[in-house]
Every structure is written in structure tokens, then in C-alpha cells.
Tab-separated table of C-alpha atoms in Angstrom:
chain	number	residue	atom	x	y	z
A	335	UNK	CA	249.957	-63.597	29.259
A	336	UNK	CA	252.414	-62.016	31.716
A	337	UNK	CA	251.185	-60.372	34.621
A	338	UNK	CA	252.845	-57.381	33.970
A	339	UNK	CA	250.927	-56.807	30.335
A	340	UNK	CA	248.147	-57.625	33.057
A	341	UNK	CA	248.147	-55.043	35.329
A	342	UNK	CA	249.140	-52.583	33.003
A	343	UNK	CA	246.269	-52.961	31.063
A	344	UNK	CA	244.248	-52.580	34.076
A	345	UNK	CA	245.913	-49.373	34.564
A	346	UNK	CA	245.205	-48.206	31.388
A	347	UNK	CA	241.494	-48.197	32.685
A	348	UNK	CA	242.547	-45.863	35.441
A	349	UNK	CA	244.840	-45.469	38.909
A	350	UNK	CA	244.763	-48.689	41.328
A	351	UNK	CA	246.172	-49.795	44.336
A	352	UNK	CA	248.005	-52.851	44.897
A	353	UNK	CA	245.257	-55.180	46.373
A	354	UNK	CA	242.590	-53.545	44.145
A	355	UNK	CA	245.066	-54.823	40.743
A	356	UNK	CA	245.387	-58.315	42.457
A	357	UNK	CA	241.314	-58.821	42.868
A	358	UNK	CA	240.681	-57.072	38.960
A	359	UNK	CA	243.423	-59.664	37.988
A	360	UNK	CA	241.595	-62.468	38.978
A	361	UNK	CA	238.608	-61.135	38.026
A	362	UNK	CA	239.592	-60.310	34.516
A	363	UNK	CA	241.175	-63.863	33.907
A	364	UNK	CA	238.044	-65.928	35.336
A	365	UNK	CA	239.621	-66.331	38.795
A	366	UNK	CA	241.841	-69.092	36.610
A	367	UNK	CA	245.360	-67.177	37.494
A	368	UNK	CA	245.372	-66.331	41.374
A	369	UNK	CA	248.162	-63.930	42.450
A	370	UNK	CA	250.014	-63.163	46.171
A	371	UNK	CA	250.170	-59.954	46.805
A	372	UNK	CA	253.668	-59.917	46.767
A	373	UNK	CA	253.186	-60.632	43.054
A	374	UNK	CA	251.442	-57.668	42.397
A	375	UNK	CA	254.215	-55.594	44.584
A	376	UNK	CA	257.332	-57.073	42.853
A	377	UNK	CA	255.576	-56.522	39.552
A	378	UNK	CA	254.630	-52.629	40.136
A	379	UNK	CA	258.156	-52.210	41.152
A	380	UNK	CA	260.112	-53.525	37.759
A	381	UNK	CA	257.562	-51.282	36.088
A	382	UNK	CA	257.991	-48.117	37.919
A	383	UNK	CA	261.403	-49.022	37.334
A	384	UNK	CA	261.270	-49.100	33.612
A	385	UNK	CA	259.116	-45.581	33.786
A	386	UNK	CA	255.691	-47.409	32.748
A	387	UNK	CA	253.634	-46.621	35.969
A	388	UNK	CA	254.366	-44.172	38.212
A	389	UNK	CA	252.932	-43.890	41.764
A	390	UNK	CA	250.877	-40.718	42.488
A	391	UNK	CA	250.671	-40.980	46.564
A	392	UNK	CA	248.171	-42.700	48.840
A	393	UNK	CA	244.436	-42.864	49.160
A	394	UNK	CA	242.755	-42.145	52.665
A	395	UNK	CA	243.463	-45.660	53.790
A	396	UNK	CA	246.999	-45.279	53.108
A	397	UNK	CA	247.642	-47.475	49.937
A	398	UNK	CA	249.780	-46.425	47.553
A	399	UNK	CA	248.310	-45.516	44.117
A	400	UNK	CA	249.948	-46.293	40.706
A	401	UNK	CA	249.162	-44.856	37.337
A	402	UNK	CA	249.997	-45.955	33.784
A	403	UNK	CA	252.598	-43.764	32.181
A	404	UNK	CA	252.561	-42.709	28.712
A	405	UNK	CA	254.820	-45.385	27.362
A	406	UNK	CA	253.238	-47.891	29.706
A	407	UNK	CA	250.318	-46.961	27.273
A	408	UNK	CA	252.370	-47.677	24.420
A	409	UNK	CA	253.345	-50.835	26.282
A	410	UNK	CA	249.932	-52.315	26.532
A	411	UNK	CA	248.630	-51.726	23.384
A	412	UNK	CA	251.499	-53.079	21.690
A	413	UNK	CA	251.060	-56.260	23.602
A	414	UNK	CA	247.241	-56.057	22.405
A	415	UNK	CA	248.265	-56.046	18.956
A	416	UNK	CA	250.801	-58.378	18.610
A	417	UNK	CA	249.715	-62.119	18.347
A	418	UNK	CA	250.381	-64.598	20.901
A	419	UNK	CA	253.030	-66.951	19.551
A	420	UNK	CA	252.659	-70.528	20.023
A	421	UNK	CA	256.498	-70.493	20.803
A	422	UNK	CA	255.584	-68.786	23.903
A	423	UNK	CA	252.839	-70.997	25.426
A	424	UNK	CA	254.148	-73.444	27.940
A	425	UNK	CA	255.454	-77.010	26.658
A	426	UNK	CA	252.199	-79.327	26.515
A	427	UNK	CA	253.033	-82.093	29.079
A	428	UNK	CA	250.461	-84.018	27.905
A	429	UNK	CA	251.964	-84.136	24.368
A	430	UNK	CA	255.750	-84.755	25.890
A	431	UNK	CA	254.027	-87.629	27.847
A	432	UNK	CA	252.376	-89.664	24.992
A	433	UNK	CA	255.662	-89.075	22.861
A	434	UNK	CA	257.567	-90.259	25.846
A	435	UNK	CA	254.549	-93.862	26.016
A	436	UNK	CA	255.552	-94.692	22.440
A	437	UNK	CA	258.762	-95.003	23.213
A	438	UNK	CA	259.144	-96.363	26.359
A	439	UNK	CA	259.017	-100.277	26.512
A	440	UNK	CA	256.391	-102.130	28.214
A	441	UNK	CA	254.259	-99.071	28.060
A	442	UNK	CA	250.687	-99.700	26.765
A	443	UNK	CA	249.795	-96.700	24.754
A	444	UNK	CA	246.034	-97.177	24.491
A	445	UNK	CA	245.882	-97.316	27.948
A	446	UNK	CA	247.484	-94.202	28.513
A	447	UNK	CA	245.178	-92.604	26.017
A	448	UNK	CA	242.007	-94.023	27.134
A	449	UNK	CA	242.574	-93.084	30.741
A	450	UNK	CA	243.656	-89.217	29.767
A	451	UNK	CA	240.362	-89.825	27.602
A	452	UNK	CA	238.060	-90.859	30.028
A	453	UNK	CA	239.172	-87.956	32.159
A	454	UNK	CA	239.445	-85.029	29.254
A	455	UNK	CA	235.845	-85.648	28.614
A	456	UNK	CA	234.449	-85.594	32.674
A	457	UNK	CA	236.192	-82.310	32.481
A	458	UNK	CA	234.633	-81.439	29.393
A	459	UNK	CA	231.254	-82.586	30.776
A	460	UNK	CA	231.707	-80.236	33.892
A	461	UNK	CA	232.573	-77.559	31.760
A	462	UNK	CA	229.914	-77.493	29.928
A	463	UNK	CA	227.565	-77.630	32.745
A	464	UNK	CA	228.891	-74.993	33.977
A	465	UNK	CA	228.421	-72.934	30.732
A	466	UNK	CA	224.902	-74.262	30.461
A	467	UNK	CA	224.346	-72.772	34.158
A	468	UNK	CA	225.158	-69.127	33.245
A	469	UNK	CA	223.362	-66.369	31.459
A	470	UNK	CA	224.706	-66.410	27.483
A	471	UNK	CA	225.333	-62.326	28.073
A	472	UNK	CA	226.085	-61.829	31.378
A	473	UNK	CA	225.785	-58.104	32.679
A	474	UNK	CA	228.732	-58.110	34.999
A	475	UNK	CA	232.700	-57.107	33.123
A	476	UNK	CA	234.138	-60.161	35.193
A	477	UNK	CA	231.289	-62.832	34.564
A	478	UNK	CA	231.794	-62.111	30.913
A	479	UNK	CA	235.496	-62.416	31.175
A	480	UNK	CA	234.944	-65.885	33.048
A	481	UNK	CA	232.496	-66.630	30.299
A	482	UNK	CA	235.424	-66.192	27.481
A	483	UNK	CA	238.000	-68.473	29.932
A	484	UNK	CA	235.552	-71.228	30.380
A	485	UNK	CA	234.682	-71.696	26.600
A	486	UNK	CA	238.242	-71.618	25.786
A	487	UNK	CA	238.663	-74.218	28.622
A	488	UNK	CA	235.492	-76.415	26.619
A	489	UNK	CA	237.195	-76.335	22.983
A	490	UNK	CA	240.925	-76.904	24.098
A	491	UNK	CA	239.234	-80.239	26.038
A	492	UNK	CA	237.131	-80.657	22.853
A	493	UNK	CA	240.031	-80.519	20.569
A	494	UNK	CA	242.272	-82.466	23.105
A	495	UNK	CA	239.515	-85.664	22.923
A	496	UNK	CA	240.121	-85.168	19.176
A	497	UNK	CA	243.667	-85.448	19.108
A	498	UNK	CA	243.723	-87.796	21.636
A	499	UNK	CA	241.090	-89.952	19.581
A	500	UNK	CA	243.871	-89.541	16.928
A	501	UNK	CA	246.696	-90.763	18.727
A	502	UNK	CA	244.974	-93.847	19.297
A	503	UNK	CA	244.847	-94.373	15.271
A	504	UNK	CA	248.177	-93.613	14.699
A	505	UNK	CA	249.213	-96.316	17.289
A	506	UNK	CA	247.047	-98.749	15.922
A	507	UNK	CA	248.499	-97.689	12.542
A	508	UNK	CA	252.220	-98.614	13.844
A	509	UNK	CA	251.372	-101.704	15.487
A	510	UNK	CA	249.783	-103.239	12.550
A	511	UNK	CA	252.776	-101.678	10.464
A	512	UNK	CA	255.707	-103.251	12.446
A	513	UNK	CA	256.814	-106.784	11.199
A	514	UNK	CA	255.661	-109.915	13.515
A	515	UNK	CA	258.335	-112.155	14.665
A	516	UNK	CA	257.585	-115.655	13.177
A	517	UNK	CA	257.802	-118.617	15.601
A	518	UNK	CA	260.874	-120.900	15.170
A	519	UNK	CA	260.205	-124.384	13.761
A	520	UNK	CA	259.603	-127.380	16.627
A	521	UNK	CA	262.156	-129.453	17.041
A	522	UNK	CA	261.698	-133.190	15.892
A	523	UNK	CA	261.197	-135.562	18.478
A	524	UNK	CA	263.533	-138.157	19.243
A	525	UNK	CA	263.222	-141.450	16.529
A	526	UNK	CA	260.929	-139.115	14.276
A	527	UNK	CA	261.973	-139.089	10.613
A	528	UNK	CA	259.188	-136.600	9.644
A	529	UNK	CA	261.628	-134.143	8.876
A	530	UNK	CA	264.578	-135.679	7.067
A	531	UNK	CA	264.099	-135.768	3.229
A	532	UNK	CA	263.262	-138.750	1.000
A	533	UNK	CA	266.552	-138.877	-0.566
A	534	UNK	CA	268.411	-139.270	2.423
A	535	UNK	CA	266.049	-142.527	3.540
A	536	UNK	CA	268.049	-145.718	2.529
A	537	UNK	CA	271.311	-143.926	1.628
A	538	UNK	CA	271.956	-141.786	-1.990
A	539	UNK	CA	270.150	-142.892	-4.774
């Protein structure tokens, strides 16, 4: 999510102020996405700009007050109903760094995936602790957005222990697939004829 499809659709819900978007932001994403204020400035700027909000004067404390425009409206629910593309998610470093174990030498791969294990599933743990803690419906708008972030949180770490757990299967799979190097043959020991044939003993026959 951008933060300008953010704060636009908080402006769809009605005028705001600057600091007022910033704490509904953080609010509405689980406190998982803090912004500066300067952010939130910058960002009402491009899109007064571009003619999608438009500020309407001050309020009695002397903030300025922006409102969504009518193709600001058209904006937002556009980005509502268009699906998020996996294309534009950030690269998975965890991925890039397991694909980056297999083929580094001297890197033990199980090790690298039981230690990312261990830890994916203390922070699954706490996660779930925390979900267990809360009320199943709560009342407030930003507990229940909080409530949506934290159980996506649980089953990306739940699917992440399962991919994980099949990373260490495929490794397994290529170790016992690669060909062992055999050990070279001893070399006889001085004055020992164990290794010359019988019909070289004596001379030709």
C-alpha cells in the first residue's frame, strides 16, 4: 500500500488535518507503518498537486484542512478494486538469502534454515499470544484493523515455517542427489607385491 492510496482513503471518510491523517494512518494499519509528519505534508502536497484533495482553510487551531476531490474519489476506489500484484510487494530477503546459502560454498544450509526456524516460530508464538489476549470482535475501528494486521502477521509466519520446513527437504533432496567423490586407491607399501598380478610373478608365462 502507498501512503498516498492511504490518506486518501481516509479522506474519503471526511476532511482531516495533517497530524489527525498521520495518527488515523497508524491507526488504520495496526500501528505497523509509522509516518513523520513530514510524510504526511509531502504527500498532501503531490496530491493537491494532481487535483485529488484540495485544502478548504484552517480549523480554530490553525491547521490546515484537506478534502478529497471528486477524482481523488475515483482514485481511491480504483485502488480498492484493483488487486494487489505480487510484482509489487517488496523482494523477500529471506527468499534471496536462502537462494544466495545454496550457492555459496562452505555455507551450511540447514543451519541457516533451522536458525530462521527457530526464530519464525518465537514470533509466531508471540503472535498468537497476542491474538489470544484480545476480544475476537473488538468494538473499536482501529483494534479491529490491528486485529486484521496481526492475523496476517500469524499465517505469513505460519506459511513461512512451512516453506522453510520445505527448503530443508529440498536440500536434503540435493545432497543425497549429488555424486560422492570415491577415495583414491592406497598406495602399496614398499616390498609389497599385493598388488602386482600373477602373471607378472616369475616373468611371462
Amino acid at each position: 500500500m502507498s501512503i498516498r492510496h492511504g490518506i486518501l482513503a481516509l479522506l474519503a471518510q471526511g476532511p482531516r488535518y495533517g497530524y489527525q491523517l498521520r495518527a488515523e494512518f497508524e491507526s488504520s494499519t495496526g500501528s505497523t507503518w509509522p509516518l513523520n509528519i513530514g510524510q504526511v505534508y509531502s504527500t498532501l502536497s503531490r496530491l493537491e498537486r494532481d487535483e485529488l484533495v484540495t485544502r478548504v482553510g484552517a480549523d480554530d487551531e490553525g491547521r490546515f484542512v484537506y478534502r478529497i476531490t471528486p477524482a481523488g474519489e475515483d482514485d481511491v476506489r480504483s485502488w480498492f478494486a484493483t488487486p494487489v500484484a505480487r510484482a509489487d510487494r517488496p523482494r523477500d530477503e529471506l527468499a534471496i538469502k536462502l537462494a544466495m546459502a545454496v550457492t555459496t560454498p562452505g555455507i551450511d544450509v540447514r543451519q541457516v534454515v533451522q536458525a530462521q526456524r527457530t526464530a519464525t516460530l518465537r514470533s509466531l508464538q508471540d503472535l498468537t499470544r497476542l491474538k489470544a489476549d484480545g476480544p475476537p470482535l473488538p468494538a473499536d475501528p482501529g483494534d479491529r484493523a490491528w486485529r486484521l494486521v496481526l492475523e496476517s502477521m500469524i499465517f505469513q509466519a505460519e506459511a513461512e515455517v512451512r516453506w522453510l520446513d520445505h527448503c530443508e527437504t529440498y536440500v536434503a533432496r540435493i545432497e543425497h542427489a549429488e555424486p560422492r567423490a570415491e577415495a583414491p586407491a592406497p598406495e602399496p607399501a614398499p616390498g609389497d607385491d599385493s598388488g602386482i598380478s600373477h602373471t607378472s610373478k616369475g616373468g611371462r608365462r
